[in-house]
Amino acid sequence: MSHGARAPIVVLRVMPGDPPFRIVEINGAPAGIAHDMLDVVRLAQHAGLRHVDLDDPAYVRWVGGDKYTWTL
């Protein structure tokens, strides 16, 4: 990934719901909602991305928390 390039996966802050959820964007477009890390991986794979590394900030940007933040 080149310097200044954006992470292809962006996981936005936790939203209120029953259960709470996070919106996932892939390549700048909404891809769906996630209730946990596995949902993020599934959405990425559905969008054609493989070998998703949730710990790599060049690949996934977490907004308002990290991969363990799923409640308000």
Tab-separated table of C-alpha atoms in Angstrom:
chain	number	residue	atom	x	y	z
A	1	MET	CA	0.000	0.000	0.000
A	2	SER	CA	1.470	3.388	-0.927
A	3	HIS	CA	2.113	6.159	1.559
A	4	GLY	CA	-1.088	8.100	2.233
A	5	ALA	CA	-3.345	5.392	0.836
A	6	ARG	CA	-6.500	4.704	2.773
A	7	ALA	CA	-7.244	1.396	4.441
A	8	PRO	CA	-9.683	-0.565	2.266
A	9	ILE	CA	-11.814	-1.486	5.305
A	10	VAL	CA	-13.162	1.140	7.701
A	11	VAL	CA	-15.157	0.052	10.742
A	12	LEU	CA	-17.127	3.002	12.121
A	13	ARG	CA	-18.020	3.717	15.750
A	14	VAL	CA	-20.519	1.625	17.691
A	15	MET	CA	-24.129	2.588	16.989
A	16	PRO	CA	-27.016	2.069	19.407
A	17	GLY	CA	-29.142	-0.947	18.660
A	18	ASP	CA	-30.275	-4.214	20.131
A	19	PRO	CA	-27.569	-5.448	19.869
A	20	PRO	CA	-25.244	-2.489	19.163
A	21	PHE	CA	-23.508	-2.600	15.782
A	22	ARG	CA	-20.826	-0.947	13.679
A	23	ILE	CA	-21.147	0.086	10.043
A	24	VAL	CA	-18.423	-1.308	7.797
A	25	GLU	CA	-17.208	0.493	4.686
A	26	ILE	CA	-15.124	-1.260	2.058
A	27	ASN	CA	-13.261	0.781	-0.546
A	28	GLY	CA	-15.272	3.861	0.450
A	29	ALA	CA	-18.725	2.308	0.109
A	30	PRO	CA	-21.047	0.962	2.832
A	31	ALA	CA	-20.737	-2.833	2.941
A	32	GLY	CA	-23.068	-3.677	5.825
A	33	ILE	CA	-23.268	-3.841	9.580
A	34	ALA	CA	-21.159	-5.886	11.961
A	35	HIS	CA	-21.921	-7.119	15.453
A	36	ASP	CA	-18.471	-8.653	15.957
A	37	MET	CA	-15.080	-9.243	14.329
A	38	LEU	CA	-16.310	-12.263	12.393
A	39	ASP	CA	-18.956	-10.105	10.684
A	40	VAL	CA	-16.189	-7.728	9.532
A	41	VAL	CA	-14.262	-10.643	8.027
A	42	ARG	CA	-17.404	-12.015	6.333
A	43	LEU	CA	-18.256	-8.621	4.812
A	44	ALA	CA	-14.689	-8.238	3.528
A	45	GLN	CA	-14.707	-11.704	1.996
A	46	HIS	CA	-18.119	-11.064	0.431
A	47	ALA	CA	-16.596	-7.940	-1.177
A	48	GLY	CA	-13.789	-10.078	-2.627
A	49	LEU	CA	-11.052	-9.258	-0.102
A	50	ARG	CA	-8.996	-12.179	1.163
A	51	HIS	CA	-6.583	-12.675	4.065
A	52	VAL	CA	-8.158	-9.964	6.207
A	53	ASP	CA	-5.747	-8.838	8.951
A	54	LEU	CA	-7.821	-6.984	11.549
A	55	ASP	CA	-4.618	-5.876	13.323
A	56	ASP	CA	-3.044	-4.196	10.285
A	57	PRO	CA	-3.844	-0.440	10.255
A	58	ALA	CA	-2.929	-0.308	6.564
A	59	TYR	CA	-5.779	-2.732	5.896
A	60	VAL	CA	-8.422	-1.931	8.550
A	61	ARG	CA	-9.113	1.424	10.200
A	62	TRP	CA	-11.110	1.222	13.433
A	63	VAL	CA	-13.053	4.402	14.305
A	64	GLY	CA	-14.161	4.974	17.896
A	65	GLY	CA	-12.528	1.885	19.343
A	66	ASP	CA	-10.683	-1.204	18.292
A	67	LYS	CA	-11.645	-4.703	17.193
A	68	TYR	CA	-12.788	-5.485	20.743
A	69	THR	CA	-15.166	-2.494	20.985
A	70	TRP	CA	-18.720	-3.662	20.285
A	71	THR	CA	-20.792	-1.965	22.999
A	72	LEU	CA	-21.542	1.666	23.839
